[in-house]
PDB file of C-alpha atoms in Angstrom:
ATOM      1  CA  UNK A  21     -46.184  12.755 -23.483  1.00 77.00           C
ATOM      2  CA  UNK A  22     -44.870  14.552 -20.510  1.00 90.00           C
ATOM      3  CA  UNK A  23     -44.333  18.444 -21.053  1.00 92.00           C
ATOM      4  CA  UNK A  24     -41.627  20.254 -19.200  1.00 95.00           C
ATOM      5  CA  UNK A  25     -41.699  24.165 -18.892  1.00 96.00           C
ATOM      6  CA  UNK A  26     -39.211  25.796 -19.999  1.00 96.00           C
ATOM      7  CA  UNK A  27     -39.216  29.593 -18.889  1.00 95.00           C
ATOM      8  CA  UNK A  28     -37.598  32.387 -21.474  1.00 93.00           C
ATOM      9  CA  UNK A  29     -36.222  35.774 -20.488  1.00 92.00           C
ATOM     10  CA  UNK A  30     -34.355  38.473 -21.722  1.00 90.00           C
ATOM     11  CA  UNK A  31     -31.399  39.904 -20.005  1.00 86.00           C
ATOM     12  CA  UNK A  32     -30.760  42.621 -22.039  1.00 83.00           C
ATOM     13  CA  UNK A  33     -27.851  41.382 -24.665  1.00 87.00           C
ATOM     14  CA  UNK A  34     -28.911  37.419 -24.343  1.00 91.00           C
ATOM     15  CA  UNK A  35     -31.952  35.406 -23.735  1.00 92.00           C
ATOM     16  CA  UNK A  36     -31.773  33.070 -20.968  1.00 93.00           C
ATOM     17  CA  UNK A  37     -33.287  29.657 -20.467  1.00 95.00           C
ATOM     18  CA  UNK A  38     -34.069  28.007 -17.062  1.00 96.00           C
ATOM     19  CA  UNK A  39     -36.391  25.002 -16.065  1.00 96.00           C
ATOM     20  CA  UNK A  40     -37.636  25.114 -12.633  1.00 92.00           C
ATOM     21  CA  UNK A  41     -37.837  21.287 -11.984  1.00 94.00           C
ATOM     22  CA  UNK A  42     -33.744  21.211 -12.636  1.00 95.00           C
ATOM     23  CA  UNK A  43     -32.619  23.591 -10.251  1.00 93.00           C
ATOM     24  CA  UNK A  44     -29.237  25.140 -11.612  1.00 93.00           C
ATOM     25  CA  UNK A  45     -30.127  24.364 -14.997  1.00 96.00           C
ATOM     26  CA  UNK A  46     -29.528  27.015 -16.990  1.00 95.00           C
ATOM     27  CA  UNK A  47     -28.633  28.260 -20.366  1.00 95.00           C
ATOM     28  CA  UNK A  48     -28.135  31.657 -22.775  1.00 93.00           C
ATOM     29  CA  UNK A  49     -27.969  32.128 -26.309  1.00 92.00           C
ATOM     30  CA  UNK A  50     -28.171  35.369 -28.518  1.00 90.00           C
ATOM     31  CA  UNK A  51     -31.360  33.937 -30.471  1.00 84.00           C
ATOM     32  CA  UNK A  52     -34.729  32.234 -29.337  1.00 79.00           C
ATOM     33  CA  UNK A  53     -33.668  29.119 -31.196  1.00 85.00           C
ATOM     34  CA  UNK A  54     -29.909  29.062 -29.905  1.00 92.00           C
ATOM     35  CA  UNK A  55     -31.660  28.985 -26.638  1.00 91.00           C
ATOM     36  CA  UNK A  56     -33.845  25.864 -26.970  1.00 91.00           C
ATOM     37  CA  UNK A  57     -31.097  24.092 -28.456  1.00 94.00           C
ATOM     38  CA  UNK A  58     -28.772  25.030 -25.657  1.00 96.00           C
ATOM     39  CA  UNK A  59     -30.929  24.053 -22.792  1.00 96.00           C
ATOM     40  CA  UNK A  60     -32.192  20.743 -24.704  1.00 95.00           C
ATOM     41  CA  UNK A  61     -27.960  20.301 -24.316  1.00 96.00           C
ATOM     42  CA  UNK A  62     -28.172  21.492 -20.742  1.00 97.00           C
ATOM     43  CA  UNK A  63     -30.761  19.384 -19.624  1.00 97.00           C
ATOM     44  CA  UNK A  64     -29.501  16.399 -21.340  1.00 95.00           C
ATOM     45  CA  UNK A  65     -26.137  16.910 -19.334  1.00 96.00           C
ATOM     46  CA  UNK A  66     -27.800  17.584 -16.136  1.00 96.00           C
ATOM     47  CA  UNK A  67     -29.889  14.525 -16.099  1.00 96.00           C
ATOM     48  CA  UNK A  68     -26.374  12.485 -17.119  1.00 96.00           C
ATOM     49  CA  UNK A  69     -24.318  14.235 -14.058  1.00 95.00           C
ATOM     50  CA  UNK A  70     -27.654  13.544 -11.507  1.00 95.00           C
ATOM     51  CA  UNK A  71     -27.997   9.736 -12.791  1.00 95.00           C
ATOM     52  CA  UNK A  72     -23.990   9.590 -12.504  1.00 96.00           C
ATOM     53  CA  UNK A  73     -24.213  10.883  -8.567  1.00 95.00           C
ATOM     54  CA  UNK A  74     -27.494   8.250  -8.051  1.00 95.00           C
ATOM     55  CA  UNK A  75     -30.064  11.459  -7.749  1.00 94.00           C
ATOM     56  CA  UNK A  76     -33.464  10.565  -8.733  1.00 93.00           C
ATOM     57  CA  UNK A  77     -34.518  12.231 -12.064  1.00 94.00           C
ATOM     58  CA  UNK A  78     -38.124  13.961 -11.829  1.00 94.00           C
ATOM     59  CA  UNK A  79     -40.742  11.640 -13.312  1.00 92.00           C
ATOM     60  CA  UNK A  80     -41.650  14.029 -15.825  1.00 94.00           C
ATOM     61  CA  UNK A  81     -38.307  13.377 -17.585  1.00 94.00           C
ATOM     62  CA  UNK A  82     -38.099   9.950 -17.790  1.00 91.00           C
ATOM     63  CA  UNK A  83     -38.715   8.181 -20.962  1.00 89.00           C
ATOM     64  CA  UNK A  84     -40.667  10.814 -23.729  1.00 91.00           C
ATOM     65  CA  UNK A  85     -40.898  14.478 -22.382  1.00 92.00           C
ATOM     66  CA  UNK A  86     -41.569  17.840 -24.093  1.00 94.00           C
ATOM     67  CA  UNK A  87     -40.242  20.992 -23.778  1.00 95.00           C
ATOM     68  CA  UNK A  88     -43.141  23.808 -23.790  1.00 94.00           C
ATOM     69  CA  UNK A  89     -41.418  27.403 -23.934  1.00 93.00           C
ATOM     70  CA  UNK A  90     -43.139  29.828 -21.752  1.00 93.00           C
ATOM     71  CA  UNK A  91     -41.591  33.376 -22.847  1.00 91.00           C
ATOM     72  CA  UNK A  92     -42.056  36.886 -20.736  1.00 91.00           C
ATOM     73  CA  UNK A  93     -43.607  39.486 -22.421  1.00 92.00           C
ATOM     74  CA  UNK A  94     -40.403  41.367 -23.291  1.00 91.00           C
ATOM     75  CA  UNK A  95     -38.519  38.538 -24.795  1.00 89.00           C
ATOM     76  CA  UNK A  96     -41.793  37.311 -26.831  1.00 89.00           C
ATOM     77  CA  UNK A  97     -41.621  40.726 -28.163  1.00 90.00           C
ATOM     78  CA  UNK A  98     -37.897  40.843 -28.930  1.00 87.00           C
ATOM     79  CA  UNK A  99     -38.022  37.349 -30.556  1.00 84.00           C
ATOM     80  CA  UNK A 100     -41.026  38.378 -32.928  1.00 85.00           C
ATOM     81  CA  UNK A 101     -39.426  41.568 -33.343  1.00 83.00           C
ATOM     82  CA  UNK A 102     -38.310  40.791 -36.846  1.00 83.00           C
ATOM     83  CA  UNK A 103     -41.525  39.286 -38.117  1.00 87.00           C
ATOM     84  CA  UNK A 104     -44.255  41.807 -36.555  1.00 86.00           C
ATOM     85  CA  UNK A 105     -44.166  45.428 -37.106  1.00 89.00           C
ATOM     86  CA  UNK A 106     -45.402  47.128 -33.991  1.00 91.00           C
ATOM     87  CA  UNK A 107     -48.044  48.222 -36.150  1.00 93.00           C
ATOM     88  CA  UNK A 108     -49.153  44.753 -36.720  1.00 92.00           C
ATOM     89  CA  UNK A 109     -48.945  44.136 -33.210  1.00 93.00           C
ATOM     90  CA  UNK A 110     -50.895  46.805 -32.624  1.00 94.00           C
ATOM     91  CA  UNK A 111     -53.744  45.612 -34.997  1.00 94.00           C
ATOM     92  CA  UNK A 112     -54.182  41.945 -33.591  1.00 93.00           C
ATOM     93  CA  UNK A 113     -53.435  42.623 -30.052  1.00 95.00           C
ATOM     94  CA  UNK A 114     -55.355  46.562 -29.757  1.00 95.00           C
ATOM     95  CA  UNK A 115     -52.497  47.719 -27.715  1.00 96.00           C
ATOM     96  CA  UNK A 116     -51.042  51.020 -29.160  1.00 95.00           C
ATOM     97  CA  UNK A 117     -47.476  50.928 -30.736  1.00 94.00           C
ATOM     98  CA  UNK A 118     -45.852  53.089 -27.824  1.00 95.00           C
ATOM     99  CA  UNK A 119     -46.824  50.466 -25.278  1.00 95.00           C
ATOM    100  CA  UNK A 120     -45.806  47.548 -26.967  1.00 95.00           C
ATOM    101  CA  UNK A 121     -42.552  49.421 -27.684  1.00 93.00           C
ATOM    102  CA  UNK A 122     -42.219  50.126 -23.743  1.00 94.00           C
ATOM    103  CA  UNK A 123     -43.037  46.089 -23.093  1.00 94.00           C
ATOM    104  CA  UNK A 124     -40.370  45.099 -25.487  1.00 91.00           C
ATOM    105  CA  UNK A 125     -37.929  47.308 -24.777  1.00 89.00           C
ATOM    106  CA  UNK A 126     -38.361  46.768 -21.007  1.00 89.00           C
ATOM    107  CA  UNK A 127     -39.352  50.386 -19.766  1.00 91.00           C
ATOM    108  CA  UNK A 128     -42.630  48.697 -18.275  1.00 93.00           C
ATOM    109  CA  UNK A 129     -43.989  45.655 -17.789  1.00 93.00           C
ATOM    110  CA  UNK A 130     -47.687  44.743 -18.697  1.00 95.00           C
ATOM    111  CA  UNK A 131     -50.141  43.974 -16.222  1.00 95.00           C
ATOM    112  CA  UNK A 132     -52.054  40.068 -16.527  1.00 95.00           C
ATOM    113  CA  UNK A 133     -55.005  41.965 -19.071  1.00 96.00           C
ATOM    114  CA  UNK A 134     -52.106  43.549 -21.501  1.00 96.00           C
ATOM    115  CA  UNK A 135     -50.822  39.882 -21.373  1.00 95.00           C
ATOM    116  CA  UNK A 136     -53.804  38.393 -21.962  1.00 95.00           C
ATOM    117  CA  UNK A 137     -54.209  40.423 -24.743  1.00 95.00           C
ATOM    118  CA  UNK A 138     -50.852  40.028 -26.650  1.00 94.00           C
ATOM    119  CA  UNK A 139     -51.583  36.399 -25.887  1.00 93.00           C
ATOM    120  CA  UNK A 140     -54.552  36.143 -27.329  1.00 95.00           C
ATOM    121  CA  UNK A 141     -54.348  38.317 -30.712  1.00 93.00           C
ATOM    122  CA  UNK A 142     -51.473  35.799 -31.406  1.00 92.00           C
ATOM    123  CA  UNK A 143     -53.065  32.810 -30.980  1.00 93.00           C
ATOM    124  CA  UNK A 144     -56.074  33.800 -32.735  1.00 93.00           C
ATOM    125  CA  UNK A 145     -53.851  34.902 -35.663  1.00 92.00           C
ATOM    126  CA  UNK A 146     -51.913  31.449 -35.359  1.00 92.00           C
ATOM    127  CA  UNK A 147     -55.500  29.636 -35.869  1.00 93.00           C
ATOM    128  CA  UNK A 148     -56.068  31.832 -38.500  1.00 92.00           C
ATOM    129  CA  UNK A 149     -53.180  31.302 -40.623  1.00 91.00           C
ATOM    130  CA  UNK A 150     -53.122  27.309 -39.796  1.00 93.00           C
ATOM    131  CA  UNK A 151     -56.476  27.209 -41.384  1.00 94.00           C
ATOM    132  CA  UNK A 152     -55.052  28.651 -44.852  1.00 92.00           C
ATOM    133  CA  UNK A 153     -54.425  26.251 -47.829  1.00 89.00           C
ATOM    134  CA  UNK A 154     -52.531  27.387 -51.335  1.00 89.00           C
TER     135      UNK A 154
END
């Protein structure tokens, strides 16, 4: 299956959805998941309007495609916001609660290693808990 990126960002009241390959497709939503279902709608109606003018749709989606969300750091951090304490944060990622606080609320952004690492203590905690059985 083809995947798509889909990039995430947070403007400051909204999150905003864009995907490079559809130039002018665009979306907002006050939530992570109204955005995904908002530019799923986008997209759908921006293919329609490009096969109705005779524009050639990018191969990647035609037929079966995926959406894969790429978020920035600040509106990762806002979306998880309700589910990790910075504190928790601050255990699986080793980046102190202050800076994490400055990421999400925009003050700074992090450099590719403060990435990496916010990156990686998630997805070492998401292979973690997909391992558990009760």
């Amino acid at each position: 299956m083809k995947s798509n990126i889909v990039e995430i960002s947070y403007t400051g009241h909204n999150f905003s959805a864009s995907i490079s390959i559809l130039p002018g497709c665009v979306s907002i939503g006050t939530t992570p998941e109204t955005i995904k279902k908002n530019i799923q709608e986008a997209i759908f109606v921006h293919l329609a309007g490009m096969k109705e003018d005779g524009m050639a749709i990018p191969l990647s989606l035609k037929g079966k495609y995926q959406l894969v969300y790429k978020f920035e750091t600040q509106s990762l951090l806002k979306y998880y916001h309700g589910i990790f304490t910075k504190a928790a944060l601050e255990r699986i990622t080793g980046i102190n609660q202050r800076q994490l606080s400055h990421y999400s609320t925009g003050l700074k952004s992090p450099r590719k290693t403060q990435r990496d690492k916010i990156k990686k203590g998630l997805q070492k905690l998401g292979l973690e808990l997909s391992t558990i059985d009760l």
